[in-house]
Amino acid sequence: MATVPAEYALALAAVLFALGLTGVLVRRNMIYVLMSIEVMLNAAGLAFIAAGYRWAEPDGQVMFVFILTLAAAEVSVALAVIFRFFHRTGTLDLDKVGSLKG
Amino acid sequence: MNGLFYIASMIAVIATFRAVTGANAVHSLLYLTVSLLASAAIFYSLGAHYIAALEAIIYAGAVMVLFLFVVMMLSYGPGQEAEEKRITRPGTWAGPAVLAGILLFELVYVLIDRELVPENAAAHGPKAVGIALFGPYLIGVELASVLLLVGLLGAYHIGRK
């Protein structure tokens, strides 16, 4: 039974990361930007898993647990900020954030 | 194991593309959930069983439900009923349902065919991950717990009226 080459997993991580980066750069809705950041974090975790798979070490999976923790903390705070921003301005447009200024 | 990886990769790329380019936030969240479930299948095919379970429970479960809560809370006002009717049309959930169905087929296939479990699974199973996590990486676990506490307090403070 042949195994999957680690390069393919790394290439998949690169594709997913590029999709997430495109979403961050192109979309102007805050919810979509946050979702794209999640995609990028997940792709970074996939790269760690692929490296751990290549060297048959558990360290990559340990790193993924840390990325998972980071993503959970980041999402909770960011969603609270989005919630407050929407109630204050009535919009989710990222370009309107520049009008906050302190 | 190969087929599992390639099919799940295709599903992940398609679902992520649809999630990032979608116009309706709820539909995009459906696609993103499918993408994360496909990632869990990919982790399983790479021998990271513990991480596959964590991905399905925490990412596709908890984090996506959090997203969905906020999106549902934000999209209020007139026209909500028409929006509900539009969401429950088959055309809107057929795409994620088909992709998730393929993933379910993969899951059942793995359960039936025990030979698909990677041979070197014991080398980096949950036990090895736990020993590494609470051995050389113990300081990281402590810092992660502090980070989660700060995230909890920060979200409470910002979200409070």
PDB file of C-alpha atoms in Angstrom:
ATOM      1  CA  MET A   1       0.000   0.000   0.000  1.00  0.00           C
ATOM      2  CA  ALA A   2       1.623   3.212  -1.174  1.00  0.00           C
ATOM      3  CA  THR A   3       1.537   6.218   1.131  1.00  0.00           C
ATOM      4  CA  VAL A   4       0.782   9.812   0.253  1.00  0.00           C
ATOM      5  CA  PRO A   5       3.899  11.901  -0.493  1.00  0.00           C
ATOM      6  CA  ALA A   6       4.380  14.665   2.072  1.00  0.00           C
ATOM      7  CA  GLU A   7       4.961  17.126  -0.778  1.00  0.00           C
ATOM      8  CA  TYR A   8       1.341  16.733  -1.877  1.00  0.00           C
ATOM      9  CA  ALA A   9       0.116  17.602   1.581  1.00  0.00           C
ATOM     10  CA  LEU A  10       2.389  20.658   1.629  1.00  0.00           C
ATOM     11  CA  ALA A  11       1.115  21.698  -1.813  1.00  0.00           C
ATOM     12  CA  LEU A  12      -2.470  21.368  -0.579  1.00  0.00           C
ATOM     13  CA  ALA A  13      -1.578  23.525   2.440  1.00  0.00           C
ATOM     14  CA  ALA A  14      -0.123  26.136   0.071  1.00  0.00           C
ATOM     15  CA  VAL A  15      -3.276  26.144  -2.082  1.00  0.00           C
ATOM     16  CA  LEU A  16      -5.570  26.516   0.925  1.00  0.00           C
ATOM     17  CA  PHE A  17      -3.360  29.264   2.365  1.00  0.00           C
ATOM     18  CA  ALA A  18      -3.434  31.131  -0.966  1.00  0.00           C
ATOM     19  CA  LEU A  19      -7.235  30.885  -1.044  1.00  0.00           C
ATOM     20  CA  GLY A  20      -7.432  32.298   2.481  1.00  0.00           C
ATOM     21  CA  LEU A  21      -4.972  35.099   1.680  1.00  0.00           C
ATOM     22  CA  THR A  22      -6.990  36.007  -1.421  1.00  0.00           C
ATOM     23  CA  GLY A  23     -10.112  36.174   0.713  1.00  0.00           C
ATOM     24  CA  VAL A  24      -8.428  38.497   3.239  1.00  0.00           C
ATOM     25  CA  LEU A  25      -7.196  40.794   0.477  1.00  0.00           C
ATOM     26  CA  VAL A  26     -10.318  40.818  -1.706  1.00  0.00           C
ATOM     27  CA  ARG A  27     -13.328  40.624   0.609  1.00  0.00           C
ATOM     28  CA  ARG A  28     -14.493  43.704   2.503  1.00  0.00           C
ATOM     29  CA  ASN A  29     -17.062  42.020   4.755  1.00  0.00           C
ATOM     30  CA  MET A  30     -15.583  41.476   8.223  1.00  0.00           C
ATOM     31  CA  ILE A  31     -17.194  38.051   8.646  1.00  0.00           C
ATOM     32  CA  TYR A  32     -15.593  36.857   5.398  1.00  0.00           C
ATOM     33  CA  VAL A  33     -12.211  38.266   6.339  1.00  0.00           C
ATOM     34  CA  LEU A  34     -12.387  36.390   9.650  1.00  0.00           C
ATOM     35  CA  MET A  35     -13.384  33.178   7.847  1.00  0.00           C
ATOM     36  CA  SER A  36     -10.438  33.599   5.471  1.00  0.00           C
ATOM     37  CA  ILE A  37      -8.100  34.012   8.447  1.00  0.00           C
ATOM     38  CA  GLU A  38      -9.488  30.730   9.809  1.00  0.00           C
ATOM     39  CA  VAL A  39      -8.722  29.055   6.470  1.00  0.00           C
ATOM     40  CA  MET A  40      -5.156  30.381   6.610  1.00  0.00           C
ATOM     41  CA  LEU A  41      -4.645  29.146  10.189  1.00  0.00           C
ATOM     42  CA  ASN A  42      -5.977  25.745   9.209  1.00  0.00           C
ATOM     43  CA  ALA A  43      -3.623  25.611   6.213  1.00  0.00           C
ATOM     44  CA  ALA A  44      -0.661  26.459   8.455  1.00  0.00           C
ATOM     45  CA  GLY A  45      -1.706  23.636  10.766  1.00  0.00           C
ATOM     46  CA  LEU A  46      -1.913  21.295   7.791  1.00  0.00           C
ATOM     47  CA  ALA A  47       1.684  22.195   6.910  1.00  0.00           C
ATOM     48  CA  PHE A  48       2.755  21.264  10.456  1.00  0.00           C
ATOM     49  CA  ILE A  49       0.864  17.968  10.241  1.00  0.00           C
ATOM     50  CA  ALA A  50       2.509  17.210   6.888  1.00  0.00           C
ATOM     51  CA  ALA A  51       5.956  17.864   8.395  1.00  0.00           C
ATOM     52  CA  GLY A  52       5.186  15.632  11.371  1.00  0.00           C
ATOM     53  CA  TYR A  53       3.968  12.965   8.951  1.00  0.00           C
ATOM     54  CA  ARG A  54       7.147  13.223   6.884  1.00  0.00           C
ATOM     55  CA  TRP A  55       9.472  12.742   9.888  1.00  0.00           C
ATOM     56  CA  ALA A  56       7.102  10.412  11.837  1.00  0.00           C
ATOM     57  CA  GLU A  57       7.297  12.670  14.920  1.00  0.00           C
ATOM     58  CA  PRO A  58       4.426  13.877  17.148  1.00  0.00           C
ATOM     59  CA  ASP A  59       5.786  17.465  17.281  1.00  0.00           C
ATOM     60  CA  GLY A  60       3.725  18.579  14.283  1.00  0.00           C
ATOM     61  CA  GLN A  61       0.529  17.488  16.007  1.00  0.00           C
ATOM     62  CA  VAL A  62       1.574  19.323  19.181  1.00  0.00           C
ATOM     63  CA  MET A  63       1.982  22.486  17.112  1.00  0.00           C
ATOM     64  CA  PHE A  64      -1.487  21.968  15.651  1.00  0.00           C
ATOM     65  CA  VAL A  65      -2.971  21.837  19.155  1.00  0.00           C
ATOM     66  CA  PHE A  66      -1.357  25.226  19.855  1.00  0.00           C
ATOM     67  CA  ILE A  67      -2.702  26.643  16.560  1.00  0.00           C
ATOM     68  CA  LEU A  68      -6.161  25.364  17.509  1.00  0.00           C
ATOM     69  CA  THR A  69      -5.940  27.178  20.853  1.00  0.00           C
ATOM     70  CA  LEU A  70      -4.798  30.366  19.127  1.00  0.00           C
ATOM     71  CA  ALA A  71      -7.623  30.180  16.598  1.00  0.00           C
ATOM     72  CA  ALA A  72     -10.256  29.675  19.310  1.00  0.00           C
ATOM     73  CA  ALA A  73      -9.023  32.658  21.355  1.00  0.00           C
ATOM     74  CA  GLU A  74      -8.698  34.831  18.249  1.00  0.00           C
ATOM     75  CA  VAL A  75     -12.183  34.006  16.972  1.00  0.00           C
ATOM     76  CA  SER A  76     -13.888  34.713  20.297  1.00  0.00           C
ATOM     77  CA  VAL A  77     -12.338  38.174  20.647  1.00  0.00           C
ATOM     78  CA  ALA A  78     -12.738  39.066  16.955  1.00  0.00           C
ATOM     79  CA  LEU A  79     -16.415  38.065  16.881  1.00  0.00           C
ATOM     80  CA  ALA A  80     -17.044  40.189  19.992  1.00  0.00           C
ATOM     81  CA  VAL A  81     -15.382  43.148  18.240  1.00  0.00           C
ATOM     82  CA  ILE A  82     -17.462  42.570  15.081  1.00  0.00           C
ATOM     83  CA  PHE A  83     -20.612  42.401  17.181  1.00  0.00           C
ATOM     84  CA  ARG A  84     -19.894  45.700  18.895  1.00  0.00           C
ATOM     85  CA  PHE A  85     -18.848  47.340  15.630  1.00  0.00           C
ATOM     86  CA  PHE A  86     -22.056  46.291  13.908  1.00  0.00           C
ATOM     87  CA  HIS A  87     -24.206  47.604  16.733  1.00  0.00           C
ATOM     88  CA  ARG A  88     -22.369  50.923  16.704  1.00  0.00           C
ATOM     89  CA  THR A  89     -22.229  51.550  12.949  1.00  0.00           C
ATOM     90  CA  GLY A  90     -24.838  49.205  11.434  1.00  0.00           C
ATOM     91  CA  THR A  91     -22.414  47.909   8.820  1.00  0.00           C
ATOM     92  CA  LEU A  92     -19.778  45.200   8.432  1.00  0.00           C
ATOM     93  CA  ASP A  93     -17.733  47.078   5.810  1.00  0.00           C
ATOM     94  CA  LEU A  94     -14.038  46.876   6.651  1.00  0.00           C
ATOM     95  CA  ASP A  95     -13.327  50.200   4.931  1.00  0.00           C
ATOM     96  CA  LYS A  96     -15.552  51.983   7.458  1.00  0.00           C
ATOM     97  CA  VAL A  97     -13.268  50.928  10.322  1.00  0.00           C
ATOM     98  CA  GLY A  98     -10.925  53.787   9.393  1.00  0.00           C
ATOM     99  CA  SER A  99     -13.508  56.268  10.700  1.00  0.00           C
ATOM    100  CA  LEU A 100     -13.134  54.982  14.293  1.00  0.00           C
ATOM    101  CA  LYS A 101      -9.887  56.837  15.088  1.00  0.00           C
ATOM    102  CA  GLY A 102      -9.756  56.494  18.856  1.00  0.00           C
TER     103      GLY A 102
ATOM    104  CA  MET B   1      -5.197   5.660   2.119  1.00  0.00           C
ATOM    105  CA  ASN B   2      -4.230   7.422  -1.099  1.00  0.00           C
ATOM    106  CA  GLY B   3      -7.746   7.727  -2.463  1.00  0.00           C
ATOM    107  CA  LEU B   4      -9.000   9.079   0.858  1.00  0.00           C
ATOM    108  CA  PHE B   5      -6.364  11.807   0.784  1.00  0.00           C
ATOM    109  CA  TYR B   6      -6.938  12.872  -2.819  1.00  0.00           C
ATOM    110  CA  ILE B   7     -10.737  12.939  -2.651  1.00  0.00           C
ATOM    111  CA  ALA B   8     -10.669  14.844   0.652  1.00  0.00           C
ATOM    112  CA  SER B   9      -8.137  17.323  -0.807  1.00  0.00           C
ATOM    113  CA  MET B  10     -10.383  18.050  -3.771  1.00  0.00           C
ATOM    114  CA  ILE B  11     -13.369  18.542  -1.469  1.00  0.00           C
ATOM    115  CA  ALA B  12     -11.329  20.852   0.774  1.00  0.00           C
ATOM    116  CA  VAL B  13     -10.179  23.047  -2.126  1.00  0.00           C
ATOM    117  CA  ILE B  14     -13.640  23.241  -3.750  1.00  0.00           C
ATOM    118  CA  ALA B  15     -15.423  23.957  -0.454  1.00  0.00           C
ATOM    119  CA  THR B  16     -12.852  26.569   0.599  1.00  0.00           C
ATOM    120  CA  PHE B  17     -13.145  28.307  -2.769  1.00  0.00           C
ATOM    121  CA  ARG B  18     -16.926  28.414  -2.506  1.00  0.00           C
ATOM    122  CA  ALA B  19     -16.691  29.633   1.106  1.00  0.00           C
ATOM    123  CA  VAL B  20     -14.341  32.505   0.276  1.00  0.00           C
ATOM    124  CA  THR B  21     -16.196  33.617  -2.861  1.00  0.00           C
ATOM    125  CA  GLY B  22     -19.764  33.199  -1.584  1.00  0.00           C
ATOM    126  CA  ALA B  23     -22.246  36.058  -1.273  1.00  0.00           C
ATOM    127  CA  ASN B  24     -24.386  34.749   1.603  1.00  0.00           C
ATOM    128  CA  ALA B  25     -22.584  34.352   4.940  1.00  0.00           C
ATOM    129  CA  VAL B  26     -24.623  31.331   6.069  1.00  0.00           C
ATOM    130  CA  HIS B  27     -23.950  29.440   2.818  1.00  0.00           C
ATOM    131  CA  SER B  28     -20.258  30.253   3.098  1.00  0.00           C
ATOM    132  CA  LEU B  29     -20.240  28.944   6.663  1.00  0.00           C
ATOM    133  CA  LEU B  30     -21.777  25.673   5.444  1.00  0.00           C
ATOM    134  CA  TYR B  31     -19.025  25.348   2.847  1.00  0.00           C
ATOM    135  CA  LEU B  32     -16.353  26.263   5.392  1.00  0.00           C
ATOM    136  CA  THR B  33     -17.638  23.578   7.759  1.00  0.00           C
ATOM    137  CA  VAL B  34     -17.412  21.009   4.951  1.00  0.00           C
ATOM    138  CA  SER B  35     -13.891  22.229   4.201  1.00  0.00           C
ATOM    139  CA  LEU B  36     -12.839  21.744   7.832  1.00  0.00           C
ATOM    140  CA  LEU B  37     -14.398  18.260   7.905  1.00  0.00           C
ATOM    141  CA  ALA B  38     -12.417  17.447   4.752  1.00  0.00           C
ATOM    142  CA  SER B  39      -9.302  18.703   6.559  1.00  0.00           C
ATOM    143  CA  ALA B  40     -10.118  16.271   9.362  1.00  0.00           C
ATOM    144  CA  ALA B  41     -10.243  13.432   6.796  1.00  0.00           C
ATOM    145  CA  ILE B  42      -6.886  14.602   5.406  1.00  0.00           C
ATOM    146  CA  PHE B  43      -5.333  14.563   8.897  1.00  0.00           C
ATOM    147  CA  TYR B  44      -6.684  11.048   9.399  1.00  0.00           C
ATOM    148  CA  SER B  45      -5.145   9.907   6.118  1.00  0.00           C
ATOM    149  CA  LEU B  46      -1.816  11.414   7.249  1.00  0.00           C
ATOM    150  CA  GLY B  47      -1.889   9.315  10.431  1.00  0.00           C
ATOM    151  CA  ALA B  48      -2.856  12.138  12.829  1.00  0.00           C
ATOM    152  CA  HIS B  49      -5.974  10.504  14.284  1.00  0.00           C
ATOM    153  CA  TYR B  50      -6.082  12.578  17.447  1.00  0.00           C
ATOM    154  CA  ILE B  51      -5.835  15.826  15.484  1.00  0.00           C
ATOM    155  CA  ALA B  52      -8.557  14.645  13.099  1.00  0.00           C
ATOM    156  CA  ALA B  53     -10.911  14.222  16.057  1.00  0.00           C
ATOM    157  CA  LEU B  54      -9.918  17.622  17.481  1.00  0.00           C
ATOM    158  CA  GLU B  55     -10.478  19.271  14.094  1.00  0.00           C
ATOM    159  CA  ALA B  56     -13.975  17.823  13.768  1.00  0.00           C
ATOM    160  CA  ILE B  57     -14.970  18.620  17.380  1.00  0.00           C
ATOM    161  CA  ILE B  58     -13.389  22.036  17.987  1.00  0.00           C
ATOM    162  CA  TYR B  59     -13.034  23.626  14.539  1.00  0.00           C
ATOM    163  CA  ALA B  60     -15.997  22.214  12.617  1.00  0.00           C
ATOM    164  CA  GLY B  61     -18.077  21.984  15.785  1.00  0.00           C
ATOM    165  CA  ALA B  62     -17.435  24.726  18.315  1.00  0.00           C
ATOM    166  CA  VAL B  63     -15.814  27.497  16.264  1.00  0.00           C
ATOM    167  CA  MET B  64     -18.279  27.209  13.366  1.00  0.00           C
ATOM    168  CA  VAL B  65     -21.254  27.265  15.775  1.00  0.00           C
ATOM    169  CA  LEU B  66     -19.782  30.450  17.273  1.00  0.00           C
ATOM    170  CA  PHE B  67     -19.580  31.958  13.777  1.00  0.00           C
ATOM    171  CA  LEU B  68     -23.125  30.893  13.012  1.00  0.00           C
ATOM    172  CA  PHE B  69     -24.432  32.448  16.255  1.00  0.00           C
ATOM    173  CA  VAL B  70     -22.908  35.814  15.416  1.00  0.00           C
ATOM    174  CA  VAL B  71     -24.049  35.739  11.766  1.00  0.00           C
ATOM    175  CA  MET B  72     -27.580  34.875  12.845  1.00  0.00           C
ATOM    176  CA  MET B  73     -27.554  37.615  15.479  1.00  0.00           C
ATOM    177  CA  LEU B  74     -26.338  40.221  12.996  1.00  0.00           C
ATOM    178  CA  SER B  75     -28.788  39.452  10.187  1.00  0.00           C
ATOM    179  CA  TYR B  76     -31.990  40.705  11.739  1.00  0.00           C
ATOM    180  CA  GLY B  77     -34.541  43.247  10.504  1.00  0.00           C
ATOM    181  CA  PRO B  78     -37.212  43.185   7.790  1.00  0.00           C
ATOM    182  CA  GLY B  79     -37.024  40.608   5.035  1.00  0.00           C
ATOM    183  CA  GLN B  80     -35.851  37.972   7.508  1.00  0.00           C
ATOM    184  CA  GLU B  81     -38.749  35.646   6.735  1.00  0.00           C
ATOM    185  CA  ALA B  82     -38.141  35.790   2.989  1.00  0.00           C
ATOM    186  CA  GLU B  83     -34.483  35.094   3.701  1.00  0.00           C
ATOM    187  CA  GLU B  84     -35.432  32.029   5.757  1.00  0.00           C
ATOM    188  CA  LYS B  85     -37.563  30.714   2.900  1.00  0.00           C
ATOM    189  CA  ARG B  86     -34.718  31.297   0.484  1.00  0.00           C
ATOM    190  CA  ILE B  87     -32.231  29.464   2.735  1.00  0.00           C
ATOM    191  CA  THR B  88     -34.402  26.364   3.113  1.00  0.00           C
ATOM    192  CA  ARG B  89     -34.673  25.885  -0.677  1.00  0.00           C
ATOM    193  CA  PRO B  90     -32.824  22.752  -1.828  1.00  0.00           C
ATOM    194  CA  GLY B  91     -30.650  24.702  -4.253  1.00  0.00           C
ATOM    195  CA  THR B  92     -28.888  26.512  -1.435  1.00  0.00           C
ATOM    196  CA  TRP B  93     -27.822  23.534   0.655  1.00  0.00           C
ATOM    197  CA  ALA B  94     -27.407  20.954  -2.134  1.00  0.00           C
ATOM    198  CA  GLY B  95     -23.734  21.823  -2.798  1.00  0.00           C
ATOM    199  CA  PRO B  96     -22.451  21.415   0.779  1.00  0.00           C
ATOM    200  CA  ALA B  97     -24.708  18.368   1.217  1.00  0.00           C
ATOM    201  CA  VAL B  98     -23.162  16.584  -1.776  1.00  0.00           C
ATOM    202  CA  LEU B  99     -19.607  17.327  -0.591  1.00  0.00           C
ATOM    203  CA  ALA B 100     -20.446  16.226   2.963  1.00  0.00           C
ATOM    204  CA  GLY B 101     -22.064  13.069   1.536  1.00  0.00           C
ATOM    205  CA  ILE B 102     -18.815  12.139  -0.212  1.00  0.00           C
ATOM    206  CA  LEU B 103     -16.985  12.638   3.096  1.00  0.00           C
ATOM    207  CA  LEU B 104     -19.542  10.423   4.851  1.00  0.00           C
ATOM    208  CA  PHE B 105     -18.953   7.764   2.201  1.00  0.00           C
ATOM    209  CA  GLU B 106     -15.213   7.949   2.936  1.00  0.00           C
ATOM    210  CA  LEU B 107     -15.867   7.643   6.673  1.00  0.00           C
ATOM    211  CA  VAL B 108     -18.034   4.542   6.254  1.00  0.00           C
ATOM    212  CA  TYR B 109     -15.500   3.060   3.841  1.00  0.00           C
ATOM    213  CA  VAL B 110     -12.679   3.491   6.380  1.00  0.00           C
ATOM    214  CA  LEU B 111     -14.810   1.945   9.126  1.00  0.00           C
ATOM    215  CA  ILE B 112     -15.623  -1.090   6.979  1.00  0.00           C
ATOM    216  CA  ASP B 113     -12.150  -1.631   5.526  1.00  0.00           C
ATOM    217  CA  ARG B 114      -9.843  -1.872   8.560  1.00  0.00           C
ATOM    218  CA  GLU B 115      -6.762  -2.255   6.378  1.00  0.00           C
ATOM    219  CA  LEU B 116      -6.984   1.440   5.552  1.00  0.00           C
ATOM    220  CA  VAL B 117      -5.675   2.383   9.016  1.00  0.00           C
ATOM    221  CA  PRO B 118      -2.056   3.548   8.533  1.00  0.00           C
ATOM    222  CA  GLU B 119       0.487   0.992   9.707  1.00  0.00           C
ATOM    223  CA  ASN B 120       2.714   3.456  11.523  1.00  0.00           C
ATOM    224  CA  ALA B 121      -0.210   4.917  13.446  1.00  0.00           C
ATOM    225  CA  ALA B 122       1.269   3.879  16.803  1.00  0.00           C
ATOM    226  CA  ALA B 123       4.383   5.974  16.136  1.00  0.00           C
ATOM    227  CA  HIS B 124       2.411   9.226  16.464  1.00  0.00           C
ATOM    228  CA  GLY B 125      -0.904   8.299  18.024  1.00  0.00           C
ATOM    229  CA  PRO B 126      -2.670  10.158  20.817  1.00  0.00           C
ATOM    230  CA  LYS B 127      -0.320   8.720  23.432  1.00  0.00           C
ATOM    231  CA  ALA B 128       2.817  10.040  21.743  1.00  0.00           C
ATOM    232  CA  VAL B 129       1.182  13.446  21.247  1.00  0.00           C
ATOM    233  CA  GLY B 130       0.132  13.620  24.901  1.00  0.00           C
ATOM    234  CA  ILE B 131       3.595  12.644  26.143  1.00  0.00           C
ATOM    235  CA  ALA B 132       5.201  15.296  23.919  1.00  0.00           C
ATOM    236  CA  LEU B 133       2.591  17.888  24.905  1.00  0.00           C
ATOM    237  CA  PHE B 134       3.105  17.476  28.642  1.00  0.00           C
ATOM    238  CA  GLY B 135       6.835  16.782  28.409  1.00  0.00           C
ATOM    239  CA  PRO B 136       9.047  19.126  26.391  1.00  0.00           C
ATOM    240  CA  TYR B 137       6.131  21.415  25.433  1.00  0.00           C
ATOM    241  CA  LEU B 138       4.727  21.926  28.943  1.00  0.00           C
ATOM    242  CA  ILE B 139       5.515  25.653  28.961  1.00  0.00           C
ATOM    243  CA  GLY B 140       3.541  25.973  25.719  1.00  0.00           C
ATOM    244  CA  VAL B 141       0.511  24.348  27.355  1.00  0.00           C
ATOM    245  CA  GLU B 142       0.763  26.818  30.255  1.00  0.00           C
ATOM    246  CA  LEU B 143       0.986  29.756  27.859  1.00  0.00           C
ATOM    247  CA  ALA B 144      -1.971  28.415  25.844  1.00  0.00           C
ATOM    248  CA  SER B 145      -4.063  28.253  29.008  1.00  0.00           C
ATOM    249  CA  VAL B 146      -3.174  31.881  29.795  1.00  0.00           C
ATOM    250  CA  LEU B 147      -4.079  32.820  26.199  1.00  0.00           C
ATOM    251  CA  LEU B 148      -7.474  31.136  26.491  1.00  0.00           C
ATOM    252  CA  LEU B 149      -8.147  32.928  29.799  1.00  0.00           C
ATOM    253  CA  VAL B 150      -7.236  36.277  28.230  1.00  0.00           C
ATOM    254  CA  GLY B 151      -9.467  35.486  25.226  1.00  0.00           C
ATOM    255  CA  LEU B 152     -12.359  34.638  27.560  1.00  0.00           C
ATOM    256  CA  LEU B 153     -11.971  37.846  29.579  1.00  0.00           C
ATOM    257  CA  GLY B 154     -11.432  39.955  26.467  1.00  0.00           C
ATOM    258  CA  ALA B 155     -14.512  38.620  24.705  1.00  0.00           C
ATOM    259  CA  TYR B 156     -16.575  39.158  27.854  1.00  0.00           C
ATOM    260  CA  HIS B 157     -15.327  42.690  28.326  1.00  0.00           C
ATOM    261  CA  ILE B 158     -15.792  43.745  24.683  1.00  0.00           C
ATOM    262  CA  GLY B 159     -19.147  42.030  24.210  1.00  0.00           C
ATOM    263  CA  ARG B 160     -20.654  43.457  27.404  1.00  0.00           C
ATOM    264  CA  LYS B 161     -23.094  46.361  27.036  1.00  0.00           C
TER     265      LYS B 161
END
